[in-house]
Amino acid sequence: MTIPLPKLSIVVLIGPSGSGKSTFARKHFLPTEIVSSDACRAMVSDDENNQAVTGEAFALLHSIVAQRLALGRLTVIDATSVRPEARAPLVALARKFYCLPVAIVLNLSEAVCLERNRARPDRSFGPHVVRNQRSHLRRSLRVLRREGFRQVFVLDSVEDVDAAMIERVPLWTDRSHEHGPFDIIGDVHGCADELELLLEKLGYQSEVPLAFRHPDNRKAVFIGDLVDRGPRVLDTLRIVRNMVDAGSGLCVPGNHDVKLLKKLSGRDVHISHGLAQTMAEIDALPEDVRGKLVPELAAFLDSLVSHYVLDDGKLVVAHAGMKAEMQGRASGKVREFALYGETTGETDEFGLPVRLNWAAEYRGRATVVYGHTPVPEAEWLNNTVDIDTGCVFGGKLTALRYPEREFVSIPAARTYCEPSRPFLRPQSELTAQQATDDVLDIDDVLGKRIIATRLRGNVTVREAHATAALEVMSRFAVDPKWLIYLPPTMSPCETTSEPGLLEHPAEAFAYFRDQGVTRVVCEEKHMGSRAVVIVCRDEAAACERFGVTDGECGIIITRTGRRFFNEPELEGQLLDRVRAALTSADLWSSMNTTWGCLDCELMPWSVKAQELLKSQYAAVGAAGKAALPCAVASLADAASRLNGVERERAEQVLAVSRQREEQVNQFTTAYRQYCWPVDSLNDLKLAPFHLLASEGHVHTDKPNTWHMETLASVCAHDTEVMLATACKQVDVTDPTSVAEGIAWWTELTGRGGEGMVVKPVDFIIQGKKGLAQPAVKCRGPEYLRIIYGPDYTAEPNLSRLRQRGLGHKRALALGEFALGIEGLERFVRREPLRRVHECVFGVLAMESEPVDPRL
């Protein structure tokens, strides 16, 4: 006997002790698929024959089964299971996890079972045990299907058991091997005229009447409700049936289709909601045509499967939708949900059931396309979309092209049926996704998280760091709707051995050369604070793309997600200047966008770091300048009054003190370059260096040279406030070019500049060990004096600082970079805000990792 088993099912082996269940299981299933009651007894008591722990053993067995079924793994139960009360929990688990329960009964004779038990010393119980088990089994054979087992296979002899073959078959819903491309078409409801026009618009060709095929082998997928209400129900059924039969289409049933099937099968159904029109069209057929066509159409409707899982599980199609935990599974509840969705049990003012918005809570990875409830426009919500746009009610017939995620529609020729509930209502200024995103769920960001990124695979965020990020976000962050990106930390170059220096461009060039990069871009590092600038063309664009309705047209954000300016007026003026420059540079039309996200430096540093300057840097400088001159004067006076060795020692101490006095002066001069008064907008300088994203694009596919040139052209339209970043290209394999790069850095730092940032020409580099650093910074000696203290260049201090480790810092930089780009890509793909925030929270959480902040 060949036993066809669904790939996702719970298989219950039923038989008395000695019938060979364990041997059968080992022969046909993986060890990991078998959950044995004896093994569970051993796990809880170290003795697989300890009947005193049967309750604990089966509690463990049921827990393991539940975990496996939740993960979608076939599970085999190796226990006697001859009593109904032993099987009932297993059938209940199958129902809970929407799996098919299958019974394989090893119905061997008492003699065979007793003989086998005699050969096993651990089976020393009397023959009455097997006799009782067989008695229970005989009574069970008649009721297994009534208990809920969808398939029952009985093996009555040793020969049957030995000859049995297991064949694993996919569920009917499983079409994951089909990758499309697909054209998913909403509820037709007998509007065959519009269906034919839509198919033609999608590129399908009619080879014969009422049959269509696409020349590029695209496949149409119909989401049900083909019948009722419209004028050409039978033609609609013929078109869809012909396409399914020809392999150019797939179809899932709708609730109207199922109701028609019941009627055609002779069952008593209530004639309502358009079924009368369908039956009138059938009754108008000549008797001989009707006698042949009706059984064919009934057979077609009866063959339709509740839902389909397509494209390796990335696409799910169902009439009324499909929760994540039901996808690819089979049960009465799954089919019911696919046909009707979920209701509250209440009715609205129109007498129609109030439906629960399952899509608002959807967290699955698969894209779900459905219909059932007519909507004015197809809108994405949590990676689901309702494409029933009410053609029969005077709306339009809509198709979703997959994987392109484009909508194609044909307006209804007229209103064929007045809807019971109006659906062509004035649209809200917010999309369904934006309205849902107004309330964020803390569970979407709390706890340990493993975030999948395109650039670096899975990035792990620890629970403690996620909690710290939530504290910052909940207390200080900007409106979450604007929070689509946080910039990553940046690693310095390797420590140099050059005398008197801690960092030098040669090490930065060597890093990228070791990664296989030949050309890099050196950018001047500005003396400011990192700022993310999000600017929209106008209020309408801010509302449409970000869901912001308070009149804001943009925002300036710090690298920790806070508002950069405490003065809204100053922020608004700066955004207006950026917007005007983008408009003058014709960026909106040239990039076909209404918004842009820019990565910038905003100067002076003191605008954002005023308190840090006062409490740390200025305090150190003031203390040193107040104390050291007095100390130097006292030491000089003391030295003048000493002779011999004492005088020599005093002069040595005096020289060190004078050196420290000079270092404090250098320290004060260094940080003061980063500070100047800001009395008006023109005292600010904004230096953009990345155009990160715009509508439809994350610009990581452009080289860094493109970013510099594009933003320089924007800055040219407002040189008072916007500052083009100076840059220089270097060939790291050419010694002459490297020398020129080093000379440029020396010039920048010699006049007090902070240093430079070295980036590969390509925005993203996959090096020898995976993702390479997107940039490394090389800071000048005077800027590092601010960071490490006035006397850091003293040789003992410099020697100690050269031992600094960069591994953890670089790992953080790569993780944050991958998360930042992933968040932008999700936003551009119009994924839910929670999915974008997962990445933003990840960046901020990684900032909580303990690492030397001076790096």
JSON list of N, CA and C in Angstrom, two decimals, residues 421-457:
[
{"chain": "A", "resi": 421, "resn": "ARG", "atom": "N", "xyz": [-23.92, 48.48, 1.12]},
{"chain": "A", "resi": 421, "resn": "ARG", "atom": "CA", "xyz": [-23.17, 49.43, 1.94]},
{"chain": "A", "resi": 421, "resn": "ARG", "atom": "C", "xyz": [-22.37, 50.32, 0.99]},
{"chain": "A", "resi": 422, "resn": "PRO", "atom": "N", "xyz": [-22.51, 51.65, 1.06]},
{"chain": "A", "resi": 422, "resn": "PRO", "atom": "CA", "xyz": [-21.74, 52.52, 0.16]},
{"chain": "A", "resi": 422, "resn": "PRO", "atom": "C", "xyz": [-20.24, 52.29, 0.34]},
{"chain": "A", "resi": 423, "resn": "PHE", "atom": "N", "xyz": [-19.52, 52.18, -0.76]},
{"chain": "A", "resi": 423, "resn": "PHE", "atom": "CA", "xyz": [-18.08, 51.98, -0.64]},
{"chain": "A", "resi": 423, "resn": "PHE", "atom": "C", "xyz": [-17.29, 53.07, -1.36]},
{"chain": "A", "resi": 424, "resn": "LEU", "atom": "N", "xyz": [-17.91, 53.82, -2.26]},
{"chain": "A", "resi": 424, "resn": "LEU", "atom": "CA", "xyz": [-17.21, 54.91, -2.94]},
{"chain": "A", "resi": 424, "resn": "LEU", "atom": "C", "xyz": [-17.32, 56.19, -2.12]},
{"chain": "A", "resi": 425, "resn": "ARG", "atom": "N", "xyz": [-16.79, 56.11, -0.87]},
{"chain": "A", "resi": 425, "resn": "ARG", "atom": "CA", "xyz": [-16.82, 57.24, 0.03]},
{"chain": "A", "resi": 425, "resn": "ARG", "atom": "C", "xyz": [-15.63, 58.15, -0.26]},
{"chain": "A", "resi": 426, "resn": "PRO", "atom": "N", "xyz": [-15.70, 59.43, 0.17]},
{"chain": "A", "resi": 426, "resn": "PRO", "atom": "CA", "xyz": [-14.54, 60.30, 0.03]},
{"chain": "A", "resi": 426, "resn": "PRO", "atom": "C", "xyz": [-13.35, 59.70, 0.78]},
{"chain": "A", "resi": 427, "resn": "GLN", "atom": "N", "xyz": [-12.21, 59.71, 0.13]},
{"chain": "A", "resi": 427, "resn": "GLN", "atom": "CA", "xyz": [-11.04, 59.10, 0.74]},
{"chain": "A", "resi": 427, "resn": "GLN", "atom": "C", "xyz": [-10.44, 60.01, 1.80]},
{"chain": "A", "resi": 428, "resn": "SER", "atom": "N", "xyz": [-9.89, 59.39, 2.84]},
{"chain": "A", "resi": 428, "resn": "SER", "atom": "CA", "xyz": [-9.16, 60.12, 3.86]},
{"chain": "A", "resi": 428, "resn": "SER", "atom": "C", "xyz": [-7.86, 60.64, 3.26]},
{"chain": "A", "resi": 429, "resn": "GLU", "atom": "N", "xyz": [-7.35, 61.73, 3.85]},
{"chain": "A", "resi": 429, "resn": "GLU", "atom": "CA", "xyz": [-6.06, 62.23, 3.37]},
{"chain": "A", "resi": 429, "resn": "GLU", "atom": "C", "xyz": [-4.92, 61.29, 3.72]},
{"chain": "A", "resi": 430, "resn": "LEU", "atom": "N", "xyz": [-5.17, 60.35, 4.65]},
{"chain": "A", "resi": 430, "resn": "LEU", "atom": "CA", "xyz": [-4.18, 59.34, 4.99]},
{"chain": "A", "resi": 430, "resn": "LEU", "atom": "C", "xyz": [-4.52, 58.02, 4.32]},
{"chain": "A", "resi": 431, "resn": "THR", "atom": "N", "xyz": [-3.49, 57.27, 3.93]},
{"chain": "A", "resi": 431, "resn": "THR", "atom": "CA", "xyz": [-3.72, 55.93, 3.42]},
{"chain": "A", "resi": 431, "resn": "THR", "atom": "C", "xyz": [-4.07, 55.00, 4.58]},
{"chain": "A", "resi": 432, "resn": "ALA", "atom": "N", "xyz": [-4.56, 53.81, 4.23]},
{"chain": "A", "resi": 432, "resn": "ALA", "atom": "CA", "xyz": [-4.88, 52.82, 5.26]},
{"chain": "A", "resi": 432, "resn": "ALA", "atom": "C", "xyz": [-3.64, 52.47, 6.07]},
{"chain": "A", "resi": 433, "resn": "GLN", "atom": "N", "xyz": [-2.49, 52.38, 5.40]},
{"chain": "A", "resi": 433, "resn": "GLN", "atom": "CA", "xyz": [-1.25, 52.06, 6.11]},
{"chain": "A", "resi": 433, "resn": "GLN", "atom": "C", "xyz": [-0.86, 53.18, 7.06]},
{"chain": "A", "resi": 434, "resn": "GLN", "atom": "N", "xyz": [-0.97, 54.43, 6.60]},
{"chain": "A", "resi": 434, "resn": "GLN", "atom": "CA", "xyz": [-0.61, 55.55, 7.46]},
{"chain": "A", "resi": 434, "resn": "GLN", "atom": "C", "xyz": [-1.54, 55.66, 8.65]},
{"chain": "A", "resi": 435, "resn": "ALA", "atom": "N", "xyz": [-2.82, 55.41, 8.44]},
{"chain": "A", "resi": 435, "resn": "ALA", "atom": "CA", "xyz": [-3.77, 55.46, 9.55]},
{"chain": "A", "resi": 435, "resn": "ALA", "atom": "C", "xyz": [-3.44, 54.37, 10.58]},
{"chain": "A", "resi": 436, "resn": "THR", "atom": "N", "xyz": [-3.08, 53.18, 10.11]},
{"chain": "A", "resi": 436, "resn": "THR", "atom": "CA", "xyz": [-2.72, 52.10, 11.01]},
{"chain": "A", "resi": 436, "resn": "THR", "atom": "C", "xyz": [-1.41, 52.40, 11.74]},
{"chain": "A", "resi": 437, "resn": "ASP", "atom": "N", "xyz": [-0.48, 53.04, 11.04]},
{"chain": "A", "resi": 437, "resn": "ASP", "atom": "CA", "xyz": [0.81, 53.37, 11.64]},
{"chain": "A", "resi": 437, "resn": "ASP", "atom": "C", "xyz": [0.74, 54.47, 12.68]},
{"chain": "A", "resi": 438, "resn": "ASP", "atom": "N", "xyz": [-0.42, 55.11, 12.81]},
{"chain": "A", "resi": 438, "resn": "ASP", "atom": "CA", "xyz": [-0.58, 56.14, 13.84]},
{"chain": "A", "resi": 438, "resn": "ASP", "atom": "C", "xyz": [-0.39, 55.56, 15.24]},
{"chain": "A", "resi": 439, "resn": "VAL", "atom": "N", "xyz": [-0.69, 54.28, 15.39]},
{"chain": "A", "resi": 439, "resn": "VAL", "atom": "CA", "xyz": [-0.51, 53.61, 16.68]},
{"chain": "A", "resi": 439, "resn": "VAL", "atom": "C", "xyz": [0.54, 52.51, 16.50]},
{"chain": "A", "resi": 440, "resn": "LEU", "atom": "N", "xyz": [1.69, 52.68, 17.15]},
{"chain": "A", "resi": 440, "resn": "LEU", "atom": "CA", "xyz": [2.76, 51.72, 17.03]},
{"chain": "A", "resi": 440, "resn": "LEU", "atom": "C", "xyz": [2.72, 50.75, 18.20]},
{"chain": "A", "resi": 441, "resn": "ASP", "atom": "N", "xyz": [3.15, 49.53, 17.95]},
{"chain": "A", "resi": 441, "resn": "ASP", "atom": "CA", "xyz": [3.10, 48.46, 18.94]},
{"chain": "A", "resi": 441, "resn": "ASP", "atom": "C", "xyz": [4.48, 48.28, 19.55]},
{"chain": "A", "resi": 442, "resn": "ILE", "atom": "N", "xyz": [4.54, 48.37, 20.87]},
{"chain": "A", "resi": 442, "resn": "ILE", "atom": "CA", "xyz": [5.83, 48.25, 21.56]},
{"chain": "A", "resi": 442, "resn": "ILE", "atom": "C", "xyz": [6.47, 46.89, 21.32]},
{"chain": "A", "resi": 443, "resn": "ASP", "atom": "N", "xyz": [5.65, 45.86, 21.09]},
{"chain": "A", "resi": 443, "resn": "ASP", "atom": "CA", "xyz": [6.20, 44.52, 20.86]},
{"chain": "A", "resi": 443, "resn": "ASP", "atom": "C", "xyz": [6.99, 44.43, 19.57]},
{"chain": "A", "resi": 444, "resn": "ASP", "atom": "N", "xyz": [6.82, 45.40, 18.69]},
{"chain": "A", "resi": 444, "resn": "ASP", "atom": "CA", "xyz": [7.55, 45.38, 17.41]},
{"chain": "A", "resi": 444, "resn": "ASP", "atom": "C", "xyz": [8.99, 45.82, 17.56]},
{"chain": "A", "resi": 445, "resn": "VAL", "atom": "N", "xyz": [9.36, 46.36, 18.73]},
{"chain": "A", "resi": 445, "resn": "VAL", "atom": "CA", "xyz": [10.74, 46.83, 18.90]},
{"chain": "A", "resi": 445, "resn": "VAL", "atom": "C", "xyz": [11.41, 46.29, 20.16]},
{"chain": "A", "resi": 446, "resn": "LEU", "atom": "N", "xyz": [10.63, 45.81, 21.12]},
{"chain": "A", "resi": 446, "resn": "LEU", "atom": "CA", "xyz": [11.22, 45.36, 22.38]},
{"chain": "A", "resi": 446, "resn": "LEU", "atom": "C", "xyz": [11.79, 43.95, 22.27]},
{"chain": "A", "resi": 447, "resn": "GLY", "atom": "N", "xyz": [12.69, 43.64, 23.21]},
{"chain": "A", "resi": 447, "resn": "GLY", "atom": "CA", "xyz": [13.25, 42.30, 23.28]},
{"chain": "A", "resi": 447, "resn": "GLY", "atom": "C", "xyz": [14.40, 42.10, 22.31]},
{"chain": "A", "resi": 448, "resn": "LYS", "atom": "N", "xyz": [15.04, 40.95, 22.44]},
{"chain": "A", "resi": 448, "resn": "LYS", "atom": "CA", "xyz": [16.10, 40.59, 21.51]},
{"chain": "A", "resi": 448, "resn": "LYS", "atom": "C", "xyz": [15.52, 40.48, 20.10]},
{"chain": "A", "resi": 449, "resn": "ARG", "atom": "N", "xyz": [16.18, 41.09, 19.16]},
{"chain": "A", "resi": 449, "resn": "ARG", "atom": "CA", "xyz": [15.66, 41.07, 17.80]},
{"chain": "A", "resi": 449, "resn": "ARG", "atom": "C", "xyz": [16.76, 40.63, 16.83]},
{"chain": "A", "resi": 450, "resn": "ILE", "atom": "N", "xyz": [16.36, 39.85, 15.87]},
{"chain": "A", "resi": 450, "resn": "ILE", "atom": "CA", "xyz": [17.27, 39.45, 14.79]},
{"chain": "A", "resi": 450, "resn": "ILE", "atom": "C", "xyz": [16.68, 40.04, 13.51]},
{"chain": "A", "resi": 451, "resn": "ILE", "atom": "N", "xyz": [17.35, 41.04, 12.98]},
{"chain": "A", "resi": 451, "resn": "ILE", "atom": "CA", "xyz": [16.81, 41.82, 11.86]},
{"chain": "A", "resi": 451, "resn": "ILE", "atom": "C", "xyz": [17.52, 41.40, 10.58]},
{"chain": "A", "resi": 452, "resn": "ALA", "atom": "N", "xyz": [16.73, 40.98, 9.61]},
{"chain": "A", "resi": 452, "resn": "ALA", "atom": "CA", "xyz": [17.29, 40.56, 8.32]},
{"chain": "A", "resi": 452, "resn": "ALA", "atom": "C", "xyz": [17.59, 41.78, 7.47]},
{"chain": "A", "resi": 453, "resn": "THR", "atom": "N", "xyz": [18.82, 41.86, 6.98]},
{"chain": "A", "resi": 453, "resn": "THR", "atom": "CA", "xyz": [19.22, 42.97, 6.11]},
{"chain": "A", "resi": 453, "resn": "THR", "atom": "C", "xyz": [19.75, 42.42, 4.80]},
{"chain": "A", "resi": 454, "resn": "ARG", "atom": "N", "xyz": [19.61, 43.21, 3.76]},
{"chain": "A", "resi": 454, "resn": "ARG", "atom": "CA", "xyz": [20.11, 42.79, 2.45]},
{"chain": "A", "resi": 454, "resn": "ARG", "atom": "C", "xyz": [21.63, 42.78, 2.42]},
{"chain": "A", "resi": 455, "resn": "LEU", "atom": "N", "xyz": [22.27, 43.71, 3.11]},
{"chain": "A", "resi": 455, "resn": "LEU", "atom": "CA", "xyz": [23.70, 43.89, 2.97]},
{"chain": "A", "resi": 455, "resn": "LEU", "atom": "C", "xyz": [24.53, 43.00, 3.88]},
{"chain": "A", "resi": 456, "resn": "ARG", "atom": "N", "xyz": [23.96, 42.65, 5.06]},
{"chain": "A", "resi": 456, "resn": "ARG", "atom": "CA", "xyz": [24.80, 41.92, 6.02]},
{"chain": "A", "resi": 456, "resn": "ARG", "atom": "C", "xyz": [24.09, 40.75, 6.66]},
{"chain": "A", "resi": 457, "resn": "GLY", "atom": "N", "xyz": [23.05, 40.23, 6.01]},
{"chain": "A", "resi": 457, "resn": "GLY", "atom": "CA", "xyz": [22.35, 39.11, 6.60]},
{"chain": "A", "resi": 457, "resn": "GLY", "atom": "C", "xyz": [21.63, 39.52, 7.87]}
]
